[in-house]
XYZ file of C-alpha atoms in Angstrom:
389
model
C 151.536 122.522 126.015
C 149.276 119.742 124.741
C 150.640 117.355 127.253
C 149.442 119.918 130.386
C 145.560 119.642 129.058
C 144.533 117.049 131.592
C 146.016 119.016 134.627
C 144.987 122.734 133.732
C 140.927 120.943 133.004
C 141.426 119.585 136.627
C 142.521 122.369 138.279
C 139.257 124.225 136.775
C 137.272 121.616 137.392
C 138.312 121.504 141.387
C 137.898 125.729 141.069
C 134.495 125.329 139.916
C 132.810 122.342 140.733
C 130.969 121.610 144.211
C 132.822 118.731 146.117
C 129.940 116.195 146.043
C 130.185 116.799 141.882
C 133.495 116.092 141.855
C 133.162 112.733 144.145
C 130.502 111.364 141.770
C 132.623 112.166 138.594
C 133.895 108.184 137.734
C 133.720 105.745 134.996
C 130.362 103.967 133.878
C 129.205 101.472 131.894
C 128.655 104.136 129.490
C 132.295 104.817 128.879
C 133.029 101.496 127.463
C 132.040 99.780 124.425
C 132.290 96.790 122.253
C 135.372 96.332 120.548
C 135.967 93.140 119.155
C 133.385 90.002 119.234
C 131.768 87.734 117.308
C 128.623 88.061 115.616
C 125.602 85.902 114.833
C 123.112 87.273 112.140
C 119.812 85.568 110.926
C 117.343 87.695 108.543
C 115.840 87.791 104.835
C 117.487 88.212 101.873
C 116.337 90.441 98.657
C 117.548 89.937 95.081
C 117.324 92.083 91.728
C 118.568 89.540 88.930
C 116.816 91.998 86.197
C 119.781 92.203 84.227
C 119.486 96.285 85.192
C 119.746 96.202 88.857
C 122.835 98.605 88.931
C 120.641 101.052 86.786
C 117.698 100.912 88.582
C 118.433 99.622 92.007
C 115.042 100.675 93.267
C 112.577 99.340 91.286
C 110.838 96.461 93.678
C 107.879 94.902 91.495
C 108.374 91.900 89.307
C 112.497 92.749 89.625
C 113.039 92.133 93.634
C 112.448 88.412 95.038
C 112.314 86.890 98.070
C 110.567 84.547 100.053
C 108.474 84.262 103.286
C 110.589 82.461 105.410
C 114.417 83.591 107.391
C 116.586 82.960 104.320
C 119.963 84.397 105.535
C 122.240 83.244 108.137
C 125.834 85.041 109.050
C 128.638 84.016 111.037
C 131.645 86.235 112.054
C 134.701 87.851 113.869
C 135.234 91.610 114.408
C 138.468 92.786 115.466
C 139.371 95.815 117.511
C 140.688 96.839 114.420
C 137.305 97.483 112.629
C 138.002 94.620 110.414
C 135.339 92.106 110.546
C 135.548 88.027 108.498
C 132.465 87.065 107.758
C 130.534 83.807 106.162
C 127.580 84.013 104.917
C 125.176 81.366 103.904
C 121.891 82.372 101.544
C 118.770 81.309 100.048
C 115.372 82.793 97.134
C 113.410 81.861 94.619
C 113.232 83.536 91.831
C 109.769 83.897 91.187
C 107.481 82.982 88.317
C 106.939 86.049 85.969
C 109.624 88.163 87.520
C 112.356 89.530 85.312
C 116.002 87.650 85.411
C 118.384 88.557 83.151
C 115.912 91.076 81.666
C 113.419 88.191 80.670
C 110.419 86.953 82.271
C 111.123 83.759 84.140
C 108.895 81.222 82.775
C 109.171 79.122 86.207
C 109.999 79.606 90.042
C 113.779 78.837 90.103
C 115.697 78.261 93.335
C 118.628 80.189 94.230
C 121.756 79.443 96.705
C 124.623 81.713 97.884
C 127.728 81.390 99.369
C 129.809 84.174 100.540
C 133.116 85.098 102.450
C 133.605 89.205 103.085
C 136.064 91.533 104.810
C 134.471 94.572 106.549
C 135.289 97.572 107.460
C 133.388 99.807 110.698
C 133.409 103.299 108.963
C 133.234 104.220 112.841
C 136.893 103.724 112.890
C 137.226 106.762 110.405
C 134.092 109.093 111.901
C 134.091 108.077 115.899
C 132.437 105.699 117.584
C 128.753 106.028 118.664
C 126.974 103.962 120.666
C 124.057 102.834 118.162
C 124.912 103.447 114.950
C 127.379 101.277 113.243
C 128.288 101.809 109.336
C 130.418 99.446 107.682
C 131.708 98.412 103.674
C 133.133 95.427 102.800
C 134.421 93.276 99.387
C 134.456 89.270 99.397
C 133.866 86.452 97.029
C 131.288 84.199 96.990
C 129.463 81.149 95.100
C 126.092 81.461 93.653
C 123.914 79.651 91.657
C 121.384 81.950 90.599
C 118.815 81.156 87.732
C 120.175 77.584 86.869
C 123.542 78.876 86.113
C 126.432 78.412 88.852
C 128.625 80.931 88.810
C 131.814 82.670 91.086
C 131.256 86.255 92.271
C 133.311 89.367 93.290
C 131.161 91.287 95.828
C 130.603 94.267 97.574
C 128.795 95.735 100.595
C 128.013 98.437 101.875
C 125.654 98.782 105.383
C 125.232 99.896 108.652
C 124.003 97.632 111.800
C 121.869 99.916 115.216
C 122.133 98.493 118.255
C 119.519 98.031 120.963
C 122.178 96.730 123.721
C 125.649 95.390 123.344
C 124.134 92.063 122.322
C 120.956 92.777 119.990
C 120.702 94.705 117.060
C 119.571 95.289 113.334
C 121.847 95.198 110.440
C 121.149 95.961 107.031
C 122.695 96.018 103.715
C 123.066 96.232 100.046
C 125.326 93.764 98.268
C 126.504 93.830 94.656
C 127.770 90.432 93.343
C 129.777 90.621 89.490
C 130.189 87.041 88.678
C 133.221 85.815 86.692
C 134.190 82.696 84.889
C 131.061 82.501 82.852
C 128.499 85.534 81.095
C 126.051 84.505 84.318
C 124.890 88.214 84.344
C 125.379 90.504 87.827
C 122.767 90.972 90.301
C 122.120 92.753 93.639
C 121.389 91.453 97.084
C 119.815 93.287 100.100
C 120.294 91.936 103.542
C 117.993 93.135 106.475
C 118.164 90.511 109.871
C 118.479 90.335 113.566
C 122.432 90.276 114.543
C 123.952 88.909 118.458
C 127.025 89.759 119.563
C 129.206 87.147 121.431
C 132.470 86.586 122.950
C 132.346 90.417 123.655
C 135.798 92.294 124.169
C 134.839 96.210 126.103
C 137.167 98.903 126.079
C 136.892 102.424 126.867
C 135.226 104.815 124.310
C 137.047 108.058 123.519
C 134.669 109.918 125.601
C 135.812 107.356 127.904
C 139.644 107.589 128.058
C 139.229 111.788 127.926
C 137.356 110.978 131.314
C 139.435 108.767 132.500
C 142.586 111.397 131.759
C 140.560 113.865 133.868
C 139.843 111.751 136.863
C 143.745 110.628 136.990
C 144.252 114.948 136.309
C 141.971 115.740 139.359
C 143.371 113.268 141.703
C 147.222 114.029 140.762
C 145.484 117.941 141.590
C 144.304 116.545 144.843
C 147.025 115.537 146.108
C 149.167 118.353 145.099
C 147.054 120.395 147.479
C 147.382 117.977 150.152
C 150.902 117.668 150.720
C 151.325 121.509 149.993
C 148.379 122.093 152.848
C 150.303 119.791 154.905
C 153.945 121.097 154.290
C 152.704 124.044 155.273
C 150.848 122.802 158.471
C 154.450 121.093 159.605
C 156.200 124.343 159.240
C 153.695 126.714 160.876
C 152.916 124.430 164.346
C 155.386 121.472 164.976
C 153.046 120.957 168.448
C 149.969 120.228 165.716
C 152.276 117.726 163.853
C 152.774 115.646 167.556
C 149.134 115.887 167.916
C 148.342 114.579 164.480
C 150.931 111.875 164.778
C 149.659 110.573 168.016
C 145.910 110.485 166.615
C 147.511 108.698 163.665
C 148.985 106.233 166.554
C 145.801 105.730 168.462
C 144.447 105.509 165.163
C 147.004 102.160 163.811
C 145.923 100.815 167.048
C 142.257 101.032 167.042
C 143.073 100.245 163.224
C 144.630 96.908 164.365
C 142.082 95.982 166.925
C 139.706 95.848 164.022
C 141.498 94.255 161.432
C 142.079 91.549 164.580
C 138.698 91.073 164.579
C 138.269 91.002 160.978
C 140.822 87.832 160.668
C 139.186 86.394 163.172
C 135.143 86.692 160.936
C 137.444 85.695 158.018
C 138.799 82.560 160.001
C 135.172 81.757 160.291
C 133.821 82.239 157.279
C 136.496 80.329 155.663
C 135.525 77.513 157.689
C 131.806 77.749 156.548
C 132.658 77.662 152.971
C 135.724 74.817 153.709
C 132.985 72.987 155.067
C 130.493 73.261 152.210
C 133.567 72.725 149.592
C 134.113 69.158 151.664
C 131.010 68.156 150.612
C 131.441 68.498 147.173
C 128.977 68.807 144.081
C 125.622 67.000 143.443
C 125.571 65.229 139.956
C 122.724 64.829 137.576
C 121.591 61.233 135.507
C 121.947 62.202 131.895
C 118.753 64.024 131.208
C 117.386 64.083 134.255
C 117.202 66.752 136.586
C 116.063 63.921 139.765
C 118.037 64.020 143.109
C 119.187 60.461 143.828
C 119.181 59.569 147.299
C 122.942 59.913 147.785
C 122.589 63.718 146.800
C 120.191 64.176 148.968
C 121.859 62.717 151.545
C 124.373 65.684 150.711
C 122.167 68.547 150.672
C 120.517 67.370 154.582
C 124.421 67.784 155.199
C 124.424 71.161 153.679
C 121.091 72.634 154.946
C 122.579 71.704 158.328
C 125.749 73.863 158.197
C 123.048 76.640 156.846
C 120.816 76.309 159.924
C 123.962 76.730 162.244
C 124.985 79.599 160.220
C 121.920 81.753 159.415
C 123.409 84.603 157.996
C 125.517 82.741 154.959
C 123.769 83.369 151.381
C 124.247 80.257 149.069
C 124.968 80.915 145.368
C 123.368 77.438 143.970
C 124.635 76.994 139.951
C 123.630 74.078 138.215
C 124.976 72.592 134.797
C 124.549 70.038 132.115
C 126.881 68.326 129.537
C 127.364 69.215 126.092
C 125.040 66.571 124.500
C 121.851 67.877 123.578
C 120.899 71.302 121.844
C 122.380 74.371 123.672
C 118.796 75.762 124.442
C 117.641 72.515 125.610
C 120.300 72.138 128.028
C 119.728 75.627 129.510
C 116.548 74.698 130.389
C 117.723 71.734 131.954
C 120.128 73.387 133.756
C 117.097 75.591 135.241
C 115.328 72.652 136.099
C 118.377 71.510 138.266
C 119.038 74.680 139.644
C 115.561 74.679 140.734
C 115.184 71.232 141.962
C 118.096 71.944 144.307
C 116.790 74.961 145.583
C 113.495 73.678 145.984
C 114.856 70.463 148.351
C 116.711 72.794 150.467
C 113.697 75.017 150.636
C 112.068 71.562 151.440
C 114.673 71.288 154.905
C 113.774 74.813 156.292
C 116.022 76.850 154.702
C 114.722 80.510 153.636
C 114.414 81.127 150.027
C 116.306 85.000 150.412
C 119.113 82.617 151.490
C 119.583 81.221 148.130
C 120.735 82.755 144.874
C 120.355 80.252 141.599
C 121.522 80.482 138.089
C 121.498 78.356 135.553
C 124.770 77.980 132.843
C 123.361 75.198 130.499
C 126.461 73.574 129.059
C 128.635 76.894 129.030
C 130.801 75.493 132.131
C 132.391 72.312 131.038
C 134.865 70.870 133.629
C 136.923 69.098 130.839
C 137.448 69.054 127.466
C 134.154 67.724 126.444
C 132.489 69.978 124.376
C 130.358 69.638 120.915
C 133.590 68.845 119.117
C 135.052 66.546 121.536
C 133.954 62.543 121.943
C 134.015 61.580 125.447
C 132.997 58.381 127.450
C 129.989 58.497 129.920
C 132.292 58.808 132.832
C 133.591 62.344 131.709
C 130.423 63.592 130.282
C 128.816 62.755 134.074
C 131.317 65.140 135.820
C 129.666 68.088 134.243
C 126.147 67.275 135.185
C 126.300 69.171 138.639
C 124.507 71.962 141.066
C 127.248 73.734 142.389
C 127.722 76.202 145.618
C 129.281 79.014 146.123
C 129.351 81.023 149.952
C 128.287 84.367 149.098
């Protein structure tokens, strides 16, 4: 019986629901969600080296310490799995007159940590929601926490809310048990800004149960059809000849078009073989100046524009990968612009162009952060780009 669910749910749905309802009922953005990426996290870090901190975890004055300034930094990968690998890379000071190791420190004391987890999304277990995220986790780490260096085995529990399917929150509570010395244990609480790349979507649950229906209503749909029809053929076989020779006149109207079609096709694959001919225009390192060649190119361009006034030009411009990222994504916007704005400069109508800017994400080669090249490859990625749109 399970296995009939889908179709009985349609056929109420199609008994009950007004036509228009039915036509809107498709899959959003909403259905999907984020199911494996990785994830950048930068934030503060809180530790309680009392020498009590698993007996009284909440006590905050002259046990907790921290300082001013972003002290935590996270790198990781989360699988579809819920499993998550993370690194994590922290720093404090324990501070004058707080209590470590259930003495008062007689002097401000710097502390590192190093520390490699595996997570788990409790989501897996409870269902997925859309903001909410809780996750545990064990790892090992490094510290060296009130002069004395010391191995740890930790643990984690947390949750992280999103904003979007990039931004979010994510907090935590840590406890680190060191071993190889009698360096005492010690909590750490987490609390930063996370970003999500190198996103993987999939359907929710929510998702796939409306995806079931819509396959449900339209296997319904055309149940009724053919039955409607069947049952048109046998009642009026001079109907059927009248349907079949609309259908005919139909084809052949249907034909005409699709004639005429081929032929716009034809001719806007000329337009954009055209523009392709002329190839890209390339940037000086660091510079976002059209040499006089490249303009040359772009009086070429704006002229197959002006003889086709209703083409839309995606413009995309680019750098290398020397150079911070954020650095060259403004220099990519400076391109972009500087393109655009000489076309402008020829007559042809800003609505007409489209621009975006991709910084170094675009490399034509192999020549990325991690990759020496000579000038003559790094040059092939400074570009503006078009696309016919």
């Amino acid at each position: 019986m399970k296995s009939y669910t889908p179709c009985i749910l349609a056929m109420l749905v199609l008994a009950t629901t007004p036509i228009q309802s039915q036509e809107d009922l498709q899959l959003s953005s909403k259905d999907s969600m984020v199911q494996s990426s990785w994830m950048l996290g930068v934030g503060y870090n809180f530790i309680d080296d009392s020498g009590d901190a698993f007996n009284d975890f909440t006590t905050i004055k002259d046990q907790w310490n921290a300082v001013a300034f972003p002290s935590r930094i996270s790198i990781g990968r989360y699988f579809k799995s819920g499993i998550g690998i993370e690194a994590i890379g922290t720093y404090n000071n324990y501070k004058k007159g707080n209590i470590i190791d259930k003495q008062v420190t007689p002097e401000d004391i710097s502390y590192f940590g190093l520390d490699t987890r595996l997570s788990y999304d409790i989501n897996k277990l409870i269902g997925e929601t859309a903001w909410f995220d809780p996750y545990v986790g064990v790892g090992i780490g490094y510290s060296d926490a009130s002069n004395t260096p010391r191995g740890t085995y930790n643990a984690v529990i947390g949750f992280r809310t999103w904003f979007s399917d990039r931004w979010g929150l994510d907090l935590s509570s840590s406890g680190k048990w060191s071993f190889g010395n009698e360096a005492s244990n010690h909590l750490q609480h987490a609390a930063g800004v996370v970003y999500q790349f190198g996103i993987e979507k999939g359907l929710s649950k929510k998702g796939e149960e409306k995806l079931a229906l819509i396959q449900a209503l339209e296997k319904e749909k055309q149940r009724i059809a053919d039955s409607l029809a069947n049952e048109q053929r046998v009642k009026d076989e001079a109907v059927l000849a009248e349907r079949l020779a609309r259908e005919k006149e139909k084809a052949r109207l249907a034909a005409i078009e699709k004639a005429k079609l081929d032929a716009e096709n034809q001719r806007k694959q000329k337009i954009r073989d055209a523009i392709d001919a002329l190839g890209y225009v390339y940037f000086d390192f660091d510079s976002s100046y059209l040499n006089k060649p490249y303009k040359a190119l772009l009086d070429k361009l704006a002229l197959i524009l002006k003889d086709n006034p209703s083409v839309t030009l995606k413009v995309g411009s680019h750098t290398d990968s020397r150079g911070p990222e954020k650095y060259n994504m403004w220099l990519s916007e400076r391109r972009v612009e500087k393109t655009k704005a000489y076309l402008v400069s020829l007559g042809i109508g800003e609505d007409r162009l489209v621009t975006e800017a991709f910084g170094e994400e675009k490399l034509t080669n192999e020549c990325d952060d991690n990759t020496r090249c000579p000038e003559e490859k790094h040059s092939v990625n400074r570009r503006s780009e078009f696309e016919v749109l």
